[in-house]
Coordinates of C-alpha atoms and ligand atoms in Angstrom, one line a residue:
M1 CA 123.2 94.1 -58.0
F2 CA 121.8 91.4 -55.7
R3 CA 120.1 94.0 -53.6
K4 CA 118.6 95.7 -56.7
V5 CA 117.2 92.4 -58.1
H6 CA 116.0 91.5 -54.6
Y7 CA 114.0 94.8 -54.3
R8 CA 112.7 94.4 -57.8
L9 CA 111.5 90.9 -57.2
T10 CA 110.0 92.0 -53.8
F11 CA 108.0 94.7 -55.5
L12 CA 106.9 92.5 -58.4
C13 CA 105.9 89.6 -56.1
A14 CA 104.1 91.9 -53.6
G15 CA 102.7 94.2 -56.4
I16 CA 101.0 91.3 -58.2
T17 CA 99.4 89.8 -55.0
I18 CA 98.4 93.3 -53.7
F19 CA 96.8 94.1 -57.1
I20 CA 94.8 90.9 -57.0
L21 CA 93.9 91.5 -53.3
I22 CA 92.6 95.0 -54.1
I23 CA 90.6 93.9 -57.1
M24 CA 89.0 91.0 -55.0
S25 CA 88.2 93.4 -52.2
L26 CA 86.6 96.0 -54.5
I27 CA 84.5 93.2 -56.1
Y28 CA 83.5 92.0 -52.7
L29 CA 82.6 95.5 -51.5
Y30 CA 80.6 96.2 -54.6
V31 CA 78.6 92.9 -54.3
S32 CA 78.1 93.3 -50.5
E33 CA 77.0 97.0 -50.8
S34 CA 74.6 96.2 -53.6
G35 CA 73.2 93.4 -51.4
L36 CA 72.9 95.6 -48.4
K37 CA 71.1 98.3 -50.4
K38 CA 68.7 95.8 -51.9
N39 CA 67.9 94.2 -48.6
Q40 CA 67.4 97.6 -46.9
F41 CA 64.9 98.7 -49.7
L42 CA 63.1 95.3 -49.5
S43 CA 62.8 95.6 -45.7
F44 CA 61.5 99.2 -46.2
Q45 CA 58.9 97.9 -48.7
R46 CA 57.8 95.2 -46.2
D47 CA 57.5 97.8 -43.4
M48 CA 55.5 100.1 -45.6
S49 CA 53.0 97.2 -46.5
T50 CA 52.5 96.7 -42.8
L51 CA 52.1 100.4 -42.1
T52 CA 49.6 101.0 -44.8
A53 CA 47.7 98.0 -43.7
N54 CA 47.7 99.4 -40.2
L55 CA 46.6 102.8 -41.5
E56 CA 43.7 101.2 -43.4
Q57 CA 42.5 99.6 -40.2
Q58 CA 42.5 102.9 -38.2
T59 CA 39.1 104.5 -37.9
V60 CA 40.6 107.7 -36.6
I61 CA 44.2 108.6 -37.3
T62 CA 45.4 110.2 -34.0
H63 CA 48.5 112.4 -33.5
E64 CA 49.7 110.1 -30.8
W65 CA 49.7 107.1 -33.2
L66 CA 51.5 109.0 -35.9
S67 CA 54.1 110.5 -33.4
K68 CA 54.8 107.0 -32.1
I69 CA 55.4 105.7 -35.6
E70 CA 57.7 108.6 -36.4
K71 CA 59.7 108.2 -33.2
N72 CA 60.0 104.5 -33.2
N73 CA 61.2 104.2 -36.7
S74 CA 62.9 107.5 -37.4
Y75 CA 60.4 108.1 -40.2
L76 CA 59.0 111.4 -41.4
V77 CA 55.3 110.9 -41.9
S78 CA 52.9 113.3 -43.7
I79 CA 49.2 112.6 -44.1
M80 CA 47.0 114.3 -46.5
D81 CA 43.2 114.1 -46.2
N82 CA 41.7 114.3 -49.7
G83 CA 44.7 116.3 -50.8
I84 CA 44.6 118.7 -47.8
S85 CA 47.4 118.5 -45.3
F86 CA 46.4 116.6 -42.1
L87 CA 46.5 118.6 -38.9
F88 CA 49.5 116.5 -37.6
N89 CA 51.7 118.0 -40.3
D90 CA 50.7 121.6 -39.2
R91 CA 51.2 121.0 -35.5
N92 CA 54.7 119.7 -35.9
Q93 CA 55.5 122.3 -38.5
D94 CA 59.2 122.0 -39.3
V95 CA 60.6 124.0 -42.2
N96 CA 63.1 121.3 -43.1
K97 CA 60.5 118.5 -42.9
S98 CA 58.0 120.3 -45.1
R99 CA 60.8 121.1 -47.7
I100 CA 61.8 117.4 -47.8
T101 CA 58.2 116.3 -47.9
N102 CA 57.4 118.7 -50.8
E103 CA 60.4 117.6 -52.7
A104 CA 59.6 114.0 -52.2
L105 CA 56.0 114.6 -53.3
N106 CA 57.1 116.5 -56.4
Y107 CA 59.5 113.8 -57.2
Y108 CA 56.7 111.2 -56.9
H109 CA 54.3 113.2 -59.1
S110 CA 56.9 113.9 -61.7
H111 CA 58.2 110.3 -62.0
F112 CA 55.2 108.1 -61.3
S113 CA 51.8 108.5 -62.7
M114 CA 48.7 108.5 -60.5
E115 CA 46.5 107.8 -63.4
G116 CA 44.3 104.8 -62.8
V117 CA 44.5 105.0 -59.1
S118 CA 41.0 105.5 -57.6
S119 CA 39.2 104.9 -54.4
D120 CA 38.2 101.5 -55.8
Y121 CA 41.6 100.4 -54.7
S122 CA 41.7 98.8 -51.3
S123 CA 45.0 100.6 -50.8
Y124 CA 47.9 101.7 -52.9
H125 CA 51.5 102.3 -52.0
M126 CA 54.6 102.9 -54.0
E127 CA 58.2 102.9 -52.7
Y128 CA 61.1 104.7 -54.3
E129 CA 64.6 106.1 -53.6
F130 CA 65.0 109.8 -53.5
T131 CA 67.7 112.4 -52.9
D132 CA 66.7 115.8 -51.6
S133 CA 68.2 119.1 -52.6
A134 CA 70.6 118.9 -49.6
G135 CA 72.0 115.7 -51.0
D136 CA 70.6 113.4 -48.4
D137 CA 69.3 110.0 -49.4
Y138 CA 65.8 108.7 -48.4
Y139 CA 63.6 105.8 -49.0
A140 CA 60.1 107.2 -49.7
C141 CA 56.7 105.6 -49.8
F142 CA 53.6 107.3 -51.2
A143 CA 50.4 105.6 -50.2
V144 CA 46.7 106.1 -50.9
I145 CA 44.4 104.6 -48.4
P146 CA 40.7 104.8 -49.2
F147 CA 38.4 105.8 -46.2
P148 CA 34.6 106.1 -46.4
A149 CA 35.0 109.8 -46.1
G150 CA 37.5 110.0 -48.9
D151 CA 41.1 109.0 -49.8
V152 CA 43.9 109.7 -47.4
Q153 CA 47.3 110.1 -48.8
A154 CA 50.4 109.3 -46.8
L155 CA 54.1 110.1 -47.5
I156 CA 56.6 108.3 -45.4
L157 CA 60.3 109.1 -45.6
S158 CA 63.1 107.0 -44.1
P159 CA 66.6 108.5 -44.1
S160 CA 69.0 105.9 -45.5
D161 CA 71.9 107.4 -43.4
R162 CA 72.0 104.3 -41.2
L163 CA 72.9 102.2 -44.3
D164 CA 75.4 104.8 -45.3
I165 CA 77.1 104.5 -41.9
Q166 CA 77.1 100.7 -42.2
I167 CA 78.6 100.9 -45.7
K168 CA 81.2 103.4 -44.5
E169 CA 82.1 101.2 -41.5
Q170 CA 82.5 98.2 -43.8
R171 CA 84.8 100.2 -46.2
V172 CA 87.0 101.3 -43.3
R173 CA 87.2 97.7 -42.0
F174 CA 88.3 96.6 -45.4
L175 CA 90.8 99.4 -45.8
L176 CA 92.4 98.5 -42.5
L177 CA 92.5 94.8 -43.4
D178 CA 93.9 95.5 -46.8
A179 CA 96.6 97.8 -45.3
A180 CA 97.6 95.1 -42.9
A181 CA 97.6 92.5 -45.7
V182 CA 99.8 94.8 -47.9
L183 CA 102.3 95.2 -45.1
L184 CA 102.4 91.4 -44.5
L185 CA 102.6 90.7 -48.2
F186 CA 105.6 93.1 -48.5
L187 CA 107.3 91.4 -45.5
F188 CA 106.6 88.0 -46.8
S189 CA 107.8 88.8 -50.4
Y190 CA 110.9 90.4 -49.0
F191 CA 112.0 87.4 -47.0
F192 CA 110.7 84.9 -49.5
T193 CA 112.6 86.4 -52.5
K194 CA 115.7 86.8 -50.3
R195 CA 115.6 83.0 -49.6
L196 CA 114.9 82.3 -53.2
L197 CA 117.8 84.4 -54.4
L198 CA 120.3 83.1 -51.8
P199 CA 121.6 80.1 -53.7
I200 CA 121.8 82.2 -56.9
E201 CA 123.8 84.8 -55.1
K202 CA 126.0 82.1 -53.6
N203 CA 126.6 80.7 -57.0
R204 CA 127.4 84.1 -58.4
I205 CA 129.9 84.8 -55.7
G206 CA 131.4 81.4 -56.3
Q207 CA 131.7 82.1 -60.0
I208 CA 133.4 85.5 -59.4
Q209 CA 135.8 83.9 -57.0
F210 CA 136.4 81.1 -59.5
V211 CA 137.2 83.5 -62.3
A212 CA 139.4 85.6 -60.1
S213 CA 141.4 82.6 -58.9
A214 CA 141.6 81.1 -62.4
S215 CA 142.9 84.4 -63.8
H216 CA 145.4 84.6 -61.0
E217 CA 146.6 81.1 -61.6
L218 CA 146.9 81.7 -65.4
K219 CA 148.7 85.0 -65.0
T220 CA 151.9 83.5 -63.4
P221 CA 152.7 80.9 -66.1
L222 CA 151.8 83.4 -68.8
A223 CA 154.1 86.0 -67.3
V224 CA 156.9 83.4 -67.3
I225 CA 156.2 82.4 -70.9
L226 CA 156.3 86.0 -72.1
S227 CA 159.5 86.9 -70.3
C228 CA 161.2 83.8 -71.6
A229 CA 160.0 84.6 -75.1
N230 CA 161.5 88.1 -74.8
A231 CA 164.7 86.7 -73.3
C232 CA 165.1 84.3 -76.2
K233 CA 165.8 87.1 -78.6
K234 CA 169.2 87.9 -77.0
A235 CA 170.0 84.5 -75.6
S236 CA 172.8 82.2 -76.6
P237 CA 171.8 78.8 -78.2
E238 CA 172.3 77.0 -74.8
E239 CA 170.2 79.7 -72.9
E240 CA 167.6 79.6 -75.6
E241 CA 167.2 75.8 -75.0
V242 CA 166.6 76.5 -71.3
F243 CA 164.0 79.2 -72.0
L244 CA 162.2 77.0 -74.5
S245 CA 162.0 74.2 -72.0
T246 CA 160.6 76.6 -69.4
I247 CA 158.0 77.8 -71.9
R248 CA 157.1 74.2 -72.7
S249 CA 156.6 73.3 -69.0
E250 CA 154.7 76.4 -68.2
G251 CA 152.5 75.8 -71.2
Q252 CA 151.8 72.3 -70.0
R253 CA 150.9 73.7 -66.6
M254 CA 148.5 76.1 -68.2
S255 CA 147.0 73.3 -70.3
R256 CA 146.5 71.2 -67.2
L257 CA 144.8 74.0 -65.3
I258 CA 142.5 74.8 -68.3
D259 CA 141.6 71.1 -68.5
D260 CA 140.7 71.1 -64.8
M261 CA 138.6 74.2 -65.1
L262 CA 136.8 72.9 -68.2
F263 CA 136.0 69.7 -66.3
L264 CA 134.5 71.7 -63.4
S265 CA 132.5 73.9 -65.7
K266 CA 131.1 70.7 -67.3
A267 CA 130.3 69.4 -63.8
D268 CA 128.4 72.7 -63.1
N269 CA 126.4 72.3 -66.3
H270 CA 125.8 68.6 -65.6
S271 CA 127.3 68.0 -69.0
F272 CA 129.9 65.4 -68.1
H273 CA 128.8 61.9 -68.3
V274 CA 129.9 58.7 -66.5
H275 CA 130.0 55.4 -68.3
M276 CA 129.0 52.7 -65.8
E277 CA 130.5 49.4 -66.8
E278 CA 131.9 46.2 -65.2
T279 CA 135.1 47.2 -63.6
E280 CA 137.7 45.0 -61.9
I281 CA 138.3 47.3 -59.0
D282 CA 141.4 45.4 -57.6
T283 CA 143.0 45.6 -61.0
L284 CA 142.2 49.3 -61.2
L285 CA 144.0 49.8 -57.8
L286 CA 147.0 47.8 -59.0
N287 CA 147.3 50.0 -62.1
S288 CA 147.1 53.2 -60.1
Y289 CA 149.8 51.8 -57.8
E290 CA 152.0 51.1 -60.7
A291 CA 151.5 54.5 -62.2
F292 CA 152.5 56.3 -59.0
E293 CA 155.3 54.0 -57.9
P294 CA 158.0 55.9 -59.7
M295 CA 156.9 59.2 -58.2
A296 CA 157.0 57.7 -54.7
K297 CA 160.4 56.1 -55.4
E298 CA 161.7 59.4 -56.6
K299 CA 160.7 61.1 -53.3
N300 CA 161.9 58.2 -51.3
I301 CA 158.5 57.3 -50.0
R302 CA 157.4 53.8 -48.9
F303 CA 154.4 53.1 -51.1
Q304 CA 152.3 50.0 -50.6
V305 CA 149.1 48.6 -51.9
S306 CA 146.7 46.4 -49.9
L307 CA 144.0 44.2 -51.4
P308 CA 141.5 41.8 -49.8
E309 CA 142.7 38.2 -49.8
N310 CA 139.6 36.8 -51.4
A311 CA 138.5 37.5 -54.9
V312 CA 136.9 41.0 -55.3
P313 CA 133.5 41.1 -57.0
A314 CA 133.4 43.2 -60.2
C315 CA 132.0 46.6 -59.7
C316 CA 129.6 48.5 -61.9
T317 CA 131.2 51.9 -62.1
D318 CA 133.1 54.3 -64.4
G319 CA 136.7 52.8 -64.1
E320 CA 138.3 55.8 -65.8
R321 CA 136.7 58.3 -63.5
L322 CA 137.5 56.2 -60.5
H323 CA 141.1 56.0 -61.6
Q324 CA 141.1 59.8 -61.9
I325 CA 140.0 60.1 -58.2
I326 CA 142.6 57.7 -57.0
A327 CA 145.3 59.5 -59.0
I328 CA 144.3 62.9 -57.4
L329 CA 144.5 61.3 -53.9
L330 CA 147.8 59.5 -54.5
H331 CA 149.3 62.6 -56.1
N332 CA 148.4 64.6 -53.0
A333 CA 149.5 61.9 -50.6
I334 CA 152.9 61.7 -52.1
S335 CA 153.2 65.5 -52.5
Y336 CA 152.3 66.2 -48.9
T337 CA 154.4 63.5 -47.3
P338 CA 158.0 64.2 -46.6
P339 CA 160.8 61.8 -47.8
M340 CA 161.0 58.6 -45.8
G341 CA 157.3 58.8 -45.2
R342 CA 154.7 56.1 -46.0
V343 CA 151.7 56.0 -48.3
I344 CA 149.2 53.0 -48.4
L345 CA 146.6 52.5 -51.1
A346 CA 144.0 49.9 -49.8
L347 CA 140.8 48.3 -50.8
T348 CA 138.3 46.8 -48.3
L349 CA 134.8 45.5 -48.8
E350 CA 131.6 45.6 -46.8
E351 CA 129.5 42.7 -48.0
A352 CA 125.8 43.3 -48.7
D353 CA 123.4 41.8 -46.1
S354 CA 119.6 41.9 -45.7
K355 CA 119.7 45.5 -44.4
T356 CA 122.5 47.2 -46.3
S357 CA 123.8 47.0 -49.8
G358 CA 127.5 46.3 -49.9
K359 CA 130.3 48.9 -50.3
Y360 CA 133.8 49.2 -51.5
Y361 CA 136.2 51.4 -49.5
I362 CA 139.3 52.7 -51.2
T363 CA 141.6 54.4 -48.7
V364 CA 144.8 56.4 -49.3
T365 CA 146.6 56.8 -46.1
D366 CA 149.8 58.8 -45.6
N367 CA 151.8 59.9 -42.6
G368 CA 152.6 63.3 -44.1
I369 CA 151.9 66.9 -42.9
G370 CA 148.2 66.2 -42.2
I371 CA 145.3 68.6 -42.5
P372 CA 144.3 70.8 -39.6
E373 CA 140.8 70.3 -38.3
E374 CA 139.6 73.8 -39.4
E375 CA 140.8 73.2 -42.9
K376 CA 139.0 69.9 -43.5
D377 CA 135.8 71.6 -44.6
N378 CA 137.6 73.8 -47.1
I379 CA 139.9 71.4 -48.9
F380 CA 137.1 70.3 -51.2
K381 CA 136.4 73.9 -52.3
R382 CA 137.7 75.2 -55.6
F383 CA 141.2 76.8 -55.7
Y384 CA 141.6 76.2 -51.9
R385 CA 145.1 75.3 -51.0
G386 CA 146.5 74.9 -47.5
D387 CA 149.2 77.4 -46.6
K388 CA 151.9 74.7 -46.5
S389 CA 151.3 73.9 -50.2
R390 CA 150.9 77.5 -51.5
S391 CA 154.5 77.5 -52.8
S392 CA 154.0 74.4 -54.9
K393 CA 153.6 75.2 -58.6
N394 CA 151.9 71.9 -59.5
H395 CA 149.0 72.3 -57.2
F396 CA 146.2 74.6 -58.2
G397 CA 143.8 73.6 -55.4
L398 CA 141.3 72.0 -57.9
G399 CA 142.2 68.3 -57.4
L400 CA 139.8 67.5 -54.5
S401 CA 137.0 69.6 -55.9
I402 CA 137.2 67.5 -59.1
A403 CA 137.4 64.3 -57.1
S404 CA 134.3 65.3 -55.1
E405 CA 132.3 66.1 -58.3
I406 CA 133.2 62.8 -59.8
I407 CA 132.4 60.8 -56.7
T408 CA 129.0 62.5 -56.6
A409 CA 128.3 61.4 -60.1
L410 CA 129.3 57.8 -59.2
N411 CA 126.8 57.9 -56.3
G412 CA 129.7 57.5 -53.8
A413 CA 131.3 59.6 -51.1
I414 CA 134.7 60.9 -50.1
Q415 CA 135.8 61.9 -46.7
V416 CA 139.0 62.8 -44.9
T417 CA 140.2 61.7 -41.4
D418 CA 143.5 62.0 -39.5
T419 CA 145.9 59.0 -39.8
E420 CA 146.8 57.6 -36.4
G421 CA 150.2 59.0 -35.4
G422 CA 149.9 61.9 -38.0
G423 CA 149.0 62.4 -41.6
S424 CA 145.8 62.1 -43.5
T425 CA 143.5 59.3 -44.7
F426 CA 141.1 59.8 -47.6
T427 CA 138.3 57.3 -47.9
V428 CA 136.3 56.8 -51.1
T429 CA 133.1 54.8 -50.7
I430 CA 131.6 53.2 -53.8
P431 CA 128.2 51.4 -53.6
M432 CA 128.6 47.7 -54.5
R433 CA 126.4 47.3 -57.5
H434 CA 127.2 44.2 -59.5
P435 CA 126.7 44.5 -63.2
A436 CA 123.4 42.9 -64.4
P437 CA 124.1 39.5 -66.1
S438 CA 124.1 39.9 -69.9
Ligands
ADP1 P1 146.1 70.9 -54.6 O1 146.2 70.9 -56.0 O2 146.5 72.1 -53.9 O3 146.6 69.7 -53.9 P2 143.6 69.8 -53.8 O4 142.2 70.2 -54.1 O5 144.0 68.4 -54.2 O6 144.5 70.9 -54.4 O7 143.9 69.9 -52.2 C1 143.5 71.0 -51.5 C2 144.3 71.2 -50.3 O8 144.1 70.1 -49.4 C3 145.8 71.1 -50.6 O9 146.3 72.4 -50.9 C4 146.3 70.7 -49.2 O10 146.5 71.8 -48.4 C5 145.2 69.8 -48.7 N1 145.6 68.4 -48.9 C6 145.1 67.5 -49.8 N2 145.5 66.3 -49.7 C7 146.4 66.3 -48.6 C8 147.2 65.3 -48.0 N3 147.2 64.1 -48.4 N4 147.9 65.7 -46.9 C9 147.9 67.0 -46.5 N5 147.1 68.0 -47.0 C10 146.4 67.6 -48.1

């Protein structure tokens, strides 16, 4: 699915930019070609003004002069003396040339009127574009130059194939550039959209894994509940009591798991809120200690609390959420520490100075089974459980991920290190923000 969306986005992203690129290129080509054609025609008109002025100044029009003009400018020149073809035309008789000349003359006579043009004119010339019967384009100039002996007419033709070549070359250059741009745009879109989709894909995989793990976790207690319910039908009253108690405890387990999952889903939607208020952090630690003392005692674990000797400044935080984090850490510490072990809950302070704002450090230290180095990165992931704890029914692998979500919301941090001599130490850091005076 990811690949399909990726390809679609690549085509969409590249398609839109390529479409815009092609439209812009076509507009540019159109404007540029129109400009080129206009300039070429203007330059031909200028050349013709000079040429007719030159012709006017000639007393005798020699073949050499005309040949030179034809050769130097790639023109086809025809001179008519009082309507009769000048000898130059006959000498250089070329069937093709006379065909084109006749067609150009006919075109001129059929499209532009000669009326009103007389020998009173110092000179007259008219330029026009013309396509011959073979489909070749020309710029043509029909000129009438008055001489004392009578009017001389001249027809000058300039093939516009040079301009065609220029235009074709420009089109090929644009085609190549556009092809390279299309390739680059596709490559760019491919990698850009891949990068863009990566977090979404990661999130999707995470969600699939979450649902799979959640279903797996829910399946076990549900299976126990169903089998107990079936067994109840044929059970004696004493057995029935045992089955009902199992159903109750499995139901509570499911309820805890669902609560945890709901909390994480709220965290994902950013819909769980923290209520920052003045909190006596040392009192909070003492309450947590009291809550877990019976559990530690039951497991025969030495449980201690350590607080700073001086008065601890009140902290602006969400006390209930902080208590939730400490409870998760203490529950784990007691669970993963064998009997006769030791668990210490401690609070230390780092006073604020001119450079740093102060911090509270809450540490839960145990000398239990410890966490291998390669697992330390994973323990905050959802449903992750170390191998040693897999058999425990009361651990779903969600505790530390919940703690990590809460601590992020409280602007703090959580980290794990090894306890000297074995075991784990979890440190929760809370920024020291005193409540504003009311
Ligand atoms: P669980 O419900 O399995 O305890 P957690 O998210 O709280 O889930 O912890 C994830 C894993 O981290 C545990 O399965 C365990 O392997 C490891 N872990 C957490 N705390 C400790 C600890 N104090 N000592 C050793 N391992 C721990």
